[in-house]
XYZ file of C-alpha atoms in Angstrom:
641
model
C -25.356 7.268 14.456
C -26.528 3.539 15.137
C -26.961 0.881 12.113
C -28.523 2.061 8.445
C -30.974 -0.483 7.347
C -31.784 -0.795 3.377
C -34.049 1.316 1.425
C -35.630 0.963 -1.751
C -33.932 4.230 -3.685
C -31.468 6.948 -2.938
C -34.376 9.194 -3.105
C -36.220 8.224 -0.750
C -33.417 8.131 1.823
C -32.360 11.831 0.632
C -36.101 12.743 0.954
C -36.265 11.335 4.418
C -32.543 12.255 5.172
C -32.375 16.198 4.699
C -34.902 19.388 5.339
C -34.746 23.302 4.295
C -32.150 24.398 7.280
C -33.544 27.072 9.213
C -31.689 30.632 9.005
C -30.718 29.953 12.828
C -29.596 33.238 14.920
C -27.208 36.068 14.239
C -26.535 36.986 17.610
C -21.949 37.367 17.574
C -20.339 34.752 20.109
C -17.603 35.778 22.506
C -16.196 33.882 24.571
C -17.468 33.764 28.268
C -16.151 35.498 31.453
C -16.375 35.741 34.926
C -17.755 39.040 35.023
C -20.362 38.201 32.291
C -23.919 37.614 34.081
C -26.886 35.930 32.561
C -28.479 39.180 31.469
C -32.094 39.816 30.358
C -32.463 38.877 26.788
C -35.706 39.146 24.827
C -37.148 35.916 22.941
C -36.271 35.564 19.285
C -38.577 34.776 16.976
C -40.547 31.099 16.923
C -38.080 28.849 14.703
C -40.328 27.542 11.901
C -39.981 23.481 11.689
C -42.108 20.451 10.208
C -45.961 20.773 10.786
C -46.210 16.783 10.518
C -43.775 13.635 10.878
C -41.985 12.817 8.007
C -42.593 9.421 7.210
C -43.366 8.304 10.349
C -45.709 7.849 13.191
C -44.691 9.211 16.743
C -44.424 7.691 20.202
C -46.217 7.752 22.855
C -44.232 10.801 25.085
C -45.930 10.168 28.489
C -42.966 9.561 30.811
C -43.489 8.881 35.023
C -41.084 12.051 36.105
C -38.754 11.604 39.327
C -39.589 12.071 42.470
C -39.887 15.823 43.054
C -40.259 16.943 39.379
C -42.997 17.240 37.225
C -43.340 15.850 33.886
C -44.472 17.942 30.756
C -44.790 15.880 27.510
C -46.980 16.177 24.210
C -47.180 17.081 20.515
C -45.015 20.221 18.822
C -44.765 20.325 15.411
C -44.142 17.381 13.544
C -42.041 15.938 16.722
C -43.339 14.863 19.969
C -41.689 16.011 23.215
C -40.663 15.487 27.092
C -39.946 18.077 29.174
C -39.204 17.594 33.062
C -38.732 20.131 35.636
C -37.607 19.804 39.464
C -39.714 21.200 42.145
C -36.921 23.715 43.190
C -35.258 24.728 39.232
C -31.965 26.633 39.273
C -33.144 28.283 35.976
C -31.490 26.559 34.069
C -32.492 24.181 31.280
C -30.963 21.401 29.645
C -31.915 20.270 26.103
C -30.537 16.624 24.739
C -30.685 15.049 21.395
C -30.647 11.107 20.557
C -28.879 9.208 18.264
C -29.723 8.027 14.561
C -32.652 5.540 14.974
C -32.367 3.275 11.965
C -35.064 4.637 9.727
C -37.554 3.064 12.248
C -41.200 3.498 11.584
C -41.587 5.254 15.035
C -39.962 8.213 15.965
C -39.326 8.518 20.390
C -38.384 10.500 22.711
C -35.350 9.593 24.334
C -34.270 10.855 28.083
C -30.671 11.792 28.809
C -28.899 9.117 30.602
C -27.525 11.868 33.069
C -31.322 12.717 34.073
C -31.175 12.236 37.920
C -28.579 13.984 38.185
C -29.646 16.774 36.212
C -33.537 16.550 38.512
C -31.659 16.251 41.776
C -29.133 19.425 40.549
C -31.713 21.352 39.903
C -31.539 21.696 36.022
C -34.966 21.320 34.184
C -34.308 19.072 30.716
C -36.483 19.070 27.693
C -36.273 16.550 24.486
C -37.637 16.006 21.148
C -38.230 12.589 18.853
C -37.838 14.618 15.832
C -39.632 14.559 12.967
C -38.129 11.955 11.440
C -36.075 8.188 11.713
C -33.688 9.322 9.922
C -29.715 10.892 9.465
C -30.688 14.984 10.286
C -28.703 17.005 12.588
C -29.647 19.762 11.167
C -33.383 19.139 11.672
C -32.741 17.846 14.970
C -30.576 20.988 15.877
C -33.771 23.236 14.489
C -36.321 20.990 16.243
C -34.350 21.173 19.659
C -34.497 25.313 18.951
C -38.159 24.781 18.207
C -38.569 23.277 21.765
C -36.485 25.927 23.238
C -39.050 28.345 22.195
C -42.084 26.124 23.447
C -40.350 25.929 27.238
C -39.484 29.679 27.034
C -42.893 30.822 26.282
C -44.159 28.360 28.969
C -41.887 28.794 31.659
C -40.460 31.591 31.080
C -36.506 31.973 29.474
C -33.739 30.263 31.378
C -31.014 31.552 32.961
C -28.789 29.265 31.055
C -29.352 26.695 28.422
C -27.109 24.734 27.520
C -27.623 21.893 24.447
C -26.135 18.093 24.296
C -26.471 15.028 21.964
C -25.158 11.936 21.216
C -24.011 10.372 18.090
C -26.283 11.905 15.558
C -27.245 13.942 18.458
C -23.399 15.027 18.688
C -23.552 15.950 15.437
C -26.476 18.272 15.867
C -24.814 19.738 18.624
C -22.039 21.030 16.589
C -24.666 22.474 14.147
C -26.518 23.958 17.203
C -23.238 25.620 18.714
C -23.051 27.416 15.314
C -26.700 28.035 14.518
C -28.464 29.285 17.717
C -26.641 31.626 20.182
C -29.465 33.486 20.953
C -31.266 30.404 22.752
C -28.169 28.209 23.975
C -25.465 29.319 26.258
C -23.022 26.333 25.852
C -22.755 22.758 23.988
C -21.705 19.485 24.935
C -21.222 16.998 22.150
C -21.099 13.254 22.969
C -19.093 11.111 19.766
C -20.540 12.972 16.827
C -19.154 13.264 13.562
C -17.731 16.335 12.162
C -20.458 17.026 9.854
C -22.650 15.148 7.489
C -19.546 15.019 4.275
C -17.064 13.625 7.139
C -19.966 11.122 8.172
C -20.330 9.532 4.708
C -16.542 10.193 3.727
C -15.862 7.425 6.651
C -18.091 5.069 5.083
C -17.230 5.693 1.716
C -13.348 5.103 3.024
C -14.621 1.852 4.967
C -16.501 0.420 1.676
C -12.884 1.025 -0.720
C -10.475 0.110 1.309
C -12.555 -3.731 1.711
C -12.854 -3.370 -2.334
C -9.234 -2.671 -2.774
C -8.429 -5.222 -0.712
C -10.882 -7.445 -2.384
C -9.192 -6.557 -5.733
C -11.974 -4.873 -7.139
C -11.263 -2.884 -10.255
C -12.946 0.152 -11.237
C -14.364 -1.419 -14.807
C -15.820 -3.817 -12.446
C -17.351 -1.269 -10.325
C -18.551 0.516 -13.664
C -20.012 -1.919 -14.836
C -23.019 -1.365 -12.903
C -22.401 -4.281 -10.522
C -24.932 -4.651 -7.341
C -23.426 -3.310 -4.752
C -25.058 -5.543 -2.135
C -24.035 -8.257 -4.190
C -20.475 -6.916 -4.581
C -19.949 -6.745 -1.227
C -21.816 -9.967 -0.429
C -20.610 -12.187 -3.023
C -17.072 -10.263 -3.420
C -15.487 -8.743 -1.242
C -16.916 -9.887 2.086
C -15.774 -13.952 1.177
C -12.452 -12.673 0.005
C -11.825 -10.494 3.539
C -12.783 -14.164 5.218
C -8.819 -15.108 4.234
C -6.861 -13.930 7.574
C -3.780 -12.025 6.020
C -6.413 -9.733 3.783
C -8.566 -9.120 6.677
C -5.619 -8.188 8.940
C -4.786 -6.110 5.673
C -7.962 -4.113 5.596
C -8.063 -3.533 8.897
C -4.528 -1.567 8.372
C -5.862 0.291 6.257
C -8.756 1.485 7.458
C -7.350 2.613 11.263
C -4.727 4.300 9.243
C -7.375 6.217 7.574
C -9.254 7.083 10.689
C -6.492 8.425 13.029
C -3.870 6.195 12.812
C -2.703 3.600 15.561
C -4.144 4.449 19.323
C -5.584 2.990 22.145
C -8.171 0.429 21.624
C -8.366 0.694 17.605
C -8.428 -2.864 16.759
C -11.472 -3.281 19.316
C -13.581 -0.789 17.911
C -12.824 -1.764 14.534
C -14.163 -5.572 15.542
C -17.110 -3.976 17.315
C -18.491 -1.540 14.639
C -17.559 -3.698 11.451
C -20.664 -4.978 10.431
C -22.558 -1.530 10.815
C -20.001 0.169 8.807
C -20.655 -2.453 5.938
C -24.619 -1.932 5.935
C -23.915 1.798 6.087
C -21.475 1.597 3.101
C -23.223 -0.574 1.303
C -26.244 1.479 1.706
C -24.523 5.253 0.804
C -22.650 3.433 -2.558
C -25.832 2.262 -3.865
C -27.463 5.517 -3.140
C -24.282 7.220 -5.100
C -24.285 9.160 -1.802
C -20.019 8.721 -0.823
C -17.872 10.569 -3.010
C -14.399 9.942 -3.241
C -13.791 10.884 -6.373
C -11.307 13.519 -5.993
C -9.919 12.397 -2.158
C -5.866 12.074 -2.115
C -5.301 9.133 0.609
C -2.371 9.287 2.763
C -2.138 5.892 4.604
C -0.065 5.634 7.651
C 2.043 3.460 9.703
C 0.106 0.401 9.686
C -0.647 -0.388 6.447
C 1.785 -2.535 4.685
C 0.772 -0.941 1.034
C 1.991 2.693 -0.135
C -0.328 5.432 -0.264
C 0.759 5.803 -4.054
C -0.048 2.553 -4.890
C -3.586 2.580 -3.095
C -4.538 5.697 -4.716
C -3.830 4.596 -8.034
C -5.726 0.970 -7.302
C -8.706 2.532 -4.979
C -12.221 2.246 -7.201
C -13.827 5.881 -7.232
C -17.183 5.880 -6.588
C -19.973 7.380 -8.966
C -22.047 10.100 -6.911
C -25.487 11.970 -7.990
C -24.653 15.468 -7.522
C -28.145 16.823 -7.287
C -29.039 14.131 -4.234
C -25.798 14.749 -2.487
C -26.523 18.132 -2.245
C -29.677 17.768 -0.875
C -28.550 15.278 1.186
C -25.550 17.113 2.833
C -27.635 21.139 2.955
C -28.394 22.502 6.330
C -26.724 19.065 7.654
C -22.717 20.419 8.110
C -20.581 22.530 10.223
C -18.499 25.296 9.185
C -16.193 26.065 12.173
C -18.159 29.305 12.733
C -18.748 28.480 16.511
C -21.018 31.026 18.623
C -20.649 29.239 22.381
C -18.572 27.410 24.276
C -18.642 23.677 22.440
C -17.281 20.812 25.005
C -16.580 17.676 23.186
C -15.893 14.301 24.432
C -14.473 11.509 21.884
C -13.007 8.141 22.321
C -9.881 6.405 21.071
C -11.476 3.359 19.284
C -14.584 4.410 18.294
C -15.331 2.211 14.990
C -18.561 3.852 14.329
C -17.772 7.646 14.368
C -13.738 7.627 14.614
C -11.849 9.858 16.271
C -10.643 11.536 13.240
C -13.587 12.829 13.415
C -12.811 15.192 16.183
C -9.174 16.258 14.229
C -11.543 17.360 11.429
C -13.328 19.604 13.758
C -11.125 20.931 15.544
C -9.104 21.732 12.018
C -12.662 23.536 11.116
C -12.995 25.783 14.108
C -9.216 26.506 13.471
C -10.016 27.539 10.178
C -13.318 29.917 11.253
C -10.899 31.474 13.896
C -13.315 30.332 16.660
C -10.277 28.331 18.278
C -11.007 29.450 21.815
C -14.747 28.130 21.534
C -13.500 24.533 21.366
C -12.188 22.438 23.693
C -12.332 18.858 23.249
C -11.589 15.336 25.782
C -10.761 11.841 24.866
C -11.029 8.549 26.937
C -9.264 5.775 26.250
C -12.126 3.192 24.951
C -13.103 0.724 22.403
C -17.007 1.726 22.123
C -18.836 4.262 20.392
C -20.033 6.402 22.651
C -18.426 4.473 25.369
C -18.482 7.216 28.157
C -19.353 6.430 31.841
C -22.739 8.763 32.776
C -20.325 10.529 36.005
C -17.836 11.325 32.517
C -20.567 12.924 30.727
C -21.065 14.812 34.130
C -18.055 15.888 34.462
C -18.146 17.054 30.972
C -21.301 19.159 31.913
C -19.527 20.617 35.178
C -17.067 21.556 33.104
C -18.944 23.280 30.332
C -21.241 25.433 33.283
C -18.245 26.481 34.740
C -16.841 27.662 31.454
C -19.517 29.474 30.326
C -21.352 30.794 33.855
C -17.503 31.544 35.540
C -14.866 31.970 32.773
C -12.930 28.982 33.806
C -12.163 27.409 30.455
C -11.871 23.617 30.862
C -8.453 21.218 30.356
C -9.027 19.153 27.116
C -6.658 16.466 24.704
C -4.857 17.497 21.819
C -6.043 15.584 18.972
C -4.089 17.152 16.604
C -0.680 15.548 18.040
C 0.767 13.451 15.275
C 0.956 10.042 17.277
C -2.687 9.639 18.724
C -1.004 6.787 20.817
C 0.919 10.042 22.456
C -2.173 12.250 23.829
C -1.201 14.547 26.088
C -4.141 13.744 28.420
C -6.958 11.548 28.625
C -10.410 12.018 30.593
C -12.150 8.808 32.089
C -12.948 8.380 35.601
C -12.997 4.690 35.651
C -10.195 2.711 34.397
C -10.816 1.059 30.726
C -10.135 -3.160 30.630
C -6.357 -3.543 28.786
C -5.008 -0.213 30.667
C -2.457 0.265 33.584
C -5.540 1.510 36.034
C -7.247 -1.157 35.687
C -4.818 -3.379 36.237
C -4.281 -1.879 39.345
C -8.266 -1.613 40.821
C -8.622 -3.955 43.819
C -8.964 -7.541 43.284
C -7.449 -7.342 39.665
C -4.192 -9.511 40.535
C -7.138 -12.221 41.557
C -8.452 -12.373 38.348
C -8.784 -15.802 36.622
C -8.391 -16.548 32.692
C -9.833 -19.738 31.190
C -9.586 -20.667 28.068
C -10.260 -23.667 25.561
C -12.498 -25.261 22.634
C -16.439 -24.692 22.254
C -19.186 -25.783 20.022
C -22.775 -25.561 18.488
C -24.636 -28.086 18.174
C -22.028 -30.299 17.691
C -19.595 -28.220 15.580
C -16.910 -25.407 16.214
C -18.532 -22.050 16.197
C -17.972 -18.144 15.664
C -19.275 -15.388 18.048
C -18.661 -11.638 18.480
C -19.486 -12.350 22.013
C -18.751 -14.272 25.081
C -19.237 -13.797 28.674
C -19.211 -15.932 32.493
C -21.324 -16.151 35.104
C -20.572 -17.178 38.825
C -22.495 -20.001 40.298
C -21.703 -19.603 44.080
C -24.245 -21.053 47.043
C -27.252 -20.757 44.891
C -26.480 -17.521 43.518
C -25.669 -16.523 39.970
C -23.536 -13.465 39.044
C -22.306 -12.043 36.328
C -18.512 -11.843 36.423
C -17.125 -11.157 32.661
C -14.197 -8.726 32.763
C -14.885 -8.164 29.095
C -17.081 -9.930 26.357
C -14.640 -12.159 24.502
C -15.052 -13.426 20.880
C -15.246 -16.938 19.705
C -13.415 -18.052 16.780
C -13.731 -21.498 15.031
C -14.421 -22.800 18.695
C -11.316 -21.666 20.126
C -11.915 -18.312 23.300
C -10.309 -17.097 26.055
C -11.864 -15.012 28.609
C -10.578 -13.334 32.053
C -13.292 -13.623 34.687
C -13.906 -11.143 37.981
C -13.241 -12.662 41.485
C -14.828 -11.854 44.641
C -12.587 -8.796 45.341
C -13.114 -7.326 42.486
C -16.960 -8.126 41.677
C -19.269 -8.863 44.710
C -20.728 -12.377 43.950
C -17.748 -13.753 41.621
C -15.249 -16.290 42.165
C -14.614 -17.516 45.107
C -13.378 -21.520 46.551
C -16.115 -23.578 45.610
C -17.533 -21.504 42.726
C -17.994 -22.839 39.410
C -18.201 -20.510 36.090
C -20.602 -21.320 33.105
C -20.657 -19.208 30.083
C -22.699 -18.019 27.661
C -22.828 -16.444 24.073
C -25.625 -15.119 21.574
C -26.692 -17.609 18.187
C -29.391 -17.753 16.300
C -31.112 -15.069 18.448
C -30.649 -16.419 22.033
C -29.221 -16.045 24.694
C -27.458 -19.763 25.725
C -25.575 -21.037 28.331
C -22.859 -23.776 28.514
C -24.271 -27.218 29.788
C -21.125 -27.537 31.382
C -19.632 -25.693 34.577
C -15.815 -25.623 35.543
C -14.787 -25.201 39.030
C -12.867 -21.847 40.012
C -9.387 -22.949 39.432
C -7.831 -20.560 42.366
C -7.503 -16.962 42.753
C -4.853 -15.271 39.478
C -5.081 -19.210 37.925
C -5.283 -20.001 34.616
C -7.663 -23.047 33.398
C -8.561 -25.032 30.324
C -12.666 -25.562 29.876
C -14.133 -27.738 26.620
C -17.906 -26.412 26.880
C -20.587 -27.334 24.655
C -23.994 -25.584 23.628
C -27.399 -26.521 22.693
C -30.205 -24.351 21.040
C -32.128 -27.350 22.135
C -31.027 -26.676 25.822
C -30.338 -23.291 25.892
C -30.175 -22.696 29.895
C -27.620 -25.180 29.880
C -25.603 -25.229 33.315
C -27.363 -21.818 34.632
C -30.494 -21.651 36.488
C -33.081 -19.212 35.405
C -32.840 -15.788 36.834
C -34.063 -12.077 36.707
C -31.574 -10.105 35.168
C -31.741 -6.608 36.345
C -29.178 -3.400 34.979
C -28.730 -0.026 36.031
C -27.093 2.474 38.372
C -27.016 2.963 42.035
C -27.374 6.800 43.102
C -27.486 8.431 46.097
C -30.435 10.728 46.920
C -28.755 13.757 45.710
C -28.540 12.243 42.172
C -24.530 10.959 42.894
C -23.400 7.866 41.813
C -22.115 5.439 44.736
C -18.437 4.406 43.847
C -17.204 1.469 41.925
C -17.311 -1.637 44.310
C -20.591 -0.363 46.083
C -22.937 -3.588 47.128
C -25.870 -4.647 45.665
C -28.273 -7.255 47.474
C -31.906 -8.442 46.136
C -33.706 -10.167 48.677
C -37.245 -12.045 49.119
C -38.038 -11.358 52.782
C -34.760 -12.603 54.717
C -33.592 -14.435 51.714
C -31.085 -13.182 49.867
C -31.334 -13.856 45.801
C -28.756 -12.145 44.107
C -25.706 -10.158 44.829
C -23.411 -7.734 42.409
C -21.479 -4.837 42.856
C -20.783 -1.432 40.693
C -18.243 -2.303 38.379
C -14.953 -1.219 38.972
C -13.864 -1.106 35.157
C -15.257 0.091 31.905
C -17.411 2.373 30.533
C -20.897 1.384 31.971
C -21.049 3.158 35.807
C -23.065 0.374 37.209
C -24.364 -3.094 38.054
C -25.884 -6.225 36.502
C -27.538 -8.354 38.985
C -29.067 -11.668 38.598
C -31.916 -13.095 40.742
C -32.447 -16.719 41.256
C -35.599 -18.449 41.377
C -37.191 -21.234 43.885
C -35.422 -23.932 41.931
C -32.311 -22.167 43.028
C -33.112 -21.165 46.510
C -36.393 -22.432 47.872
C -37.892 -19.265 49.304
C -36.666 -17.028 45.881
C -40.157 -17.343 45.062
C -41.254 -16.419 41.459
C -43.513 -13.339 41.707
C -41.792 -12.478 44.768
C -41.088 -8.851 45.809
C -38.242 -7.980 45.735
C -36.115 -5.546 48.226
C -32.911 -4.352 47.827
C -30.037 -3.090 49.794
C -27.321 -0.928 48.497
C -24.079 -1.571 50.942
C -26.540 -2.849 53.663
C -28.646 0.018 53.599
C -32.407 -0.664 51.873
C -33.013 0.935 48.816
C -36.141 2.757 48.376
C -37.127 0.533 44.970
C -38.406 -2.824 44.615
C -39.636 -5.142 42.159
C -40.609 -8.429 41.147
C -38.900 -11.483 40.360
C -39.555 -13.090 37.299
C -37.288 -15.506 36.536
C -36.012 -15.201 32.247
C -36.749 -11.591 32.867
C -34.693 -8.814 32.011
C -35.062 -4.920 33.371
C -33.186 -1.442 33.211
C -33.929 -0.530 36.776
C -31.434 2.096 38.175
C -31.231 2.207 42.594
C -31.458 4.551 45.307
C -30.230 4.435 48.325
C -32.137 6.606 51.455
């Protein structure tokens, strides 16, 4: 789920929010085997979904397919849809579902991020914008089943077909492991919540534990107080103090998991979504908690007793909950293999999430159906693509050859005490990455900043290189600013291809007032594993400051057979014989790639703005290109020959 934005009632959000589920199938599960081939199975019937959007207009779904695949896109339903399909297909068809999208006016498609690899594998993939902006996995689940039907009428049925999502999408996964065995083979969930009561119980836990902490009183709360303005006038100012925001914090990882890796990160990163989605579900009377028992953990530094008898209980309609919450939940009742992956700090959808689950499918007695992986991160949804991958490998060869995948306990009382963990690159603040090469070269500088003249907060803060003309980017992590004061580790050469070096200088930049700025001063590279001090200043007035304008390009760097090239792989951009920008594939975090920047002619003479670009990938020319427009920014993923 991504950020709720306001609405006018709590019945329009439960009249955009829920649908009639459908019936789904009620073919029995079992788990797979070795022995068990993909046998001949007849279609089921058409599932019956929306006729028209719900509220909202649709996308365009044209889409530019791969290079040897086909693209199939148009208008089913109330949803439109993309459908792509390799020139030699394994049979096999892979259906993905997208996150929340705000309660936008315009409802899109949205492509897996793992789709090379999927077109170059051989798997066809098909996905739907649903019929609606708003919180449904159920709908989505139904909708995905709906486009099942379309590709197996068109194309004939798969061999196997196996269903993913992420976030909301997640969610919907669960719902479709339960709900449609007769079209889908095996699930992969990507950070979804338990199911839609879990989902709001979060929030509804999030919004009391700032009002107890607040000292909010349930007369008060009764009183028919504005919640916006309760939590704007109230209890946000009073969380401002330090010791009561270090105090709700407590409380809140202890009621989502407990201490484990990364927790206070996520919290930071996800805060302000979880208050506009609380804010939003009180209002609607949407988040009960009337009858919840809270059992707070080791980090808070007030009793469980004494919360519960303090904690305001929030008012619910009945009638819209309902509606809001039917054909939206999981039962346990799993029909297929369900793979899930979860990580440690996720703010948005915590990893509780995954205990209630798993406690679920316990319950049902569909135990062996369930295996689910945790990676050690901060973000939600902060999986690499090659872990999501991994996670499909793993799911295929679960459900085509028997081999039942390793997974994490998350039911282990101490989550800082997992028995295993799954990422494939090394997280920032672990032992691995500590270790990667170039980390001991690493340089931290720290000191005062302002604004226009005056001290400043930010959530974020990152460094570029400046090195012979060249710009790179070269944050280890995005750093937070508070009252001025930072401290940020940047990359060196070793570890990042274009970073710190003798001679280099580092400028930084930040996000206010809706730009993108950059520090009008520069500090010199203070020596390889150093440790400086760096006053900076920035301008809204100035906002390029110190850095020269460049072309900022993202993405990842695959091979022709849809692999991704390893952490530390090159990346040049050139203009003829010039070269313009160098990066490398990050060796750290959960983002599989590279950020490049190009420079322009006042950089490097023969940069040339509208230039074409070339690129070479470890020497070796890529077969992309582009063109470089200085202040621009692009998702452009590489390929090397």
């Amino acid at each position: 789920m991504c950020m709720v934005r306001r609405l006018a009632c709590a019945a329009t959000i439960v009249t955009l929010m829920t649908a009639p589920a459908c019936t789904g199938d009620n073919e029995k599960a079992t788990a797979p085997s070795a022995t068990a081939g993909a046998r001949v199975r007849p279609l089921p019937p058409p599932v019956q979904v929306r006729p028209e959007p719900e509220g909202v207009t649709l996308g365009d779904p044209a889409f530019v397919p791969l290079p040897g695949a086909r693209a199939d896109f148009g208008r089913l339903g109330g949803a439109v849809y993309r459908i792509e399909l390799p020139e030699h297909w394994n049979r096999r068809l892979v259906l993905f579902m997208h996150g929340y999208e705000e309660l936008g006016p315009e409802a899109h498609v949205t492509a897996p991020d793992i789709r090379r690899y999927l077109i170059a594998n051989g798997y066809a993939w098909g996905a739907s914008s649903f019929s609606s902006t708003s919180l449904i996995p159920g709908r989505a689940a139904d909708e995905t089943a709906a486009l099942w039907d379309h590709f197996a009428r068109k194309y004939g049925r798969p061999t196997r077909t196996y269903v993913t999502g992420l976030s909301m999408g997640g969610m919907a996964t669960h719902i479709a492991a339960e709900r449609y065995a007769s079209r889908f083979d095996g699930a992969l969930a990507l950070c979804g919540s338990a199911g839609q009561t879990p989902a709001v119980m979060a929030n509804a836990d999030f919004f009391v534990a700032g009002a107890f902490v607040a000292g909010v009183t349930q007369p008060e709360l009764d009183a028919g107080t504005d919640i916006a303005g309760l939590v704007r006038d109230r209890i946000l100012p009073a969380l401002r103090d330090p010791t009561a925001h270090e105090r709700f914090e407590r409380i809140v990882l202890d009621l989502t998991g407990g201490p484990r890796s990364s927790d206070r990160e996520g919290f930071s990163l996800e805060e302000d979504t979880n208050w506009r989605r609380g804010e939003l579900l009180v209002a609607a009377h949407l988040a009960p908690n009337r009858d919840t028992h809270y059992e707070l953990g080791p980090l808070s530094t007030v009793s469980s007793d004494e919360f519960n008898r303090a904690v305001v209980r929030l008012q619910t309609n009945d009638p819209l909950l309902r509606s809001f919450v039917e054909g939206n939940e999981t039962t346990g009742h799993l029909r297929m293999p369900l793979l899930t992956l979860h990580t440690t700090g996720d703010g948005q959808v915590p990893i509780e999430q995954a205990r209630i689950l798993q406690r679920r499918v316990d319950a049902a007695g569909a135990r062996d159906l369930l295996v689910q992986r945790v990676m050690r991160d901060a973000s939600h949804c902060g999986f690499t693509s090659t872990e999501a991958e991994a996670g499909l490998e793993a799911l295929v060869a679960w459900v085509e050859h028997g081999v039942k995948p390793k997974g994490t306990n998350v039911l282990v009382k101490d989550l800082r005490r997992l028995d295993r963990t799954f990422e494939l690159s090394p997280r920032p603040g672990t032992p691995e990455a500590s270790s990667v090469k170039g980390a001991g070269d690493r340089v931290v500088v720290r000191g005062q900043l302002t604004l226009d003249g005056a001290p400043f907060d930010a959530k974020w803060l990152g460094a570029v290189v400046r090195r012979a003309g060249l710009v790179t980017p070269c944050q280890y992590t995005l750093s937070p600013v508070t009252n001025g004061r930072y401290e940020i580790t940047v990359l060196a050469d070793g570890e990042g291809s274009g970073c710190g070096a003798p001679g280099a200088e580092v400028v930084l930049w930040t996000f206010a007032r809706k730009k993108q700025l950059y520090s009008r001063e520069a500090v010199r590279w203070p020596g390889n594993g150093a440790t400086t001090s760096f006053d900076a200043t920035f301008s809204t007035s100035s906002p390029q400051g110190a850095a020269p304008p460049t072309s900022d390009f993202a993405g990842e760097v695959f091979a022709r057979n849809g692999r991704q090239l390893p952490p530390g792989t090159r990346i040049e951009a050139y203009v003829g014989g010039t070269r313009c920008g160098v990066a490398s594939v990050r060796r750290t975090g959960n983002f599989s790639g590279y950020t490049l920047s190009v420079v322009g002619p006042d950089s490097i003479a023969r940069c040339g703005r509208g230039a074409t670009l070339t690129f070479r990938i470890d020497g070796r020319r890529a077969t992309d290109t582009a063109v470089n427009e200085p202040s621009g920014h692009e998702s452009f993923d590489l390929t090397r020959p």
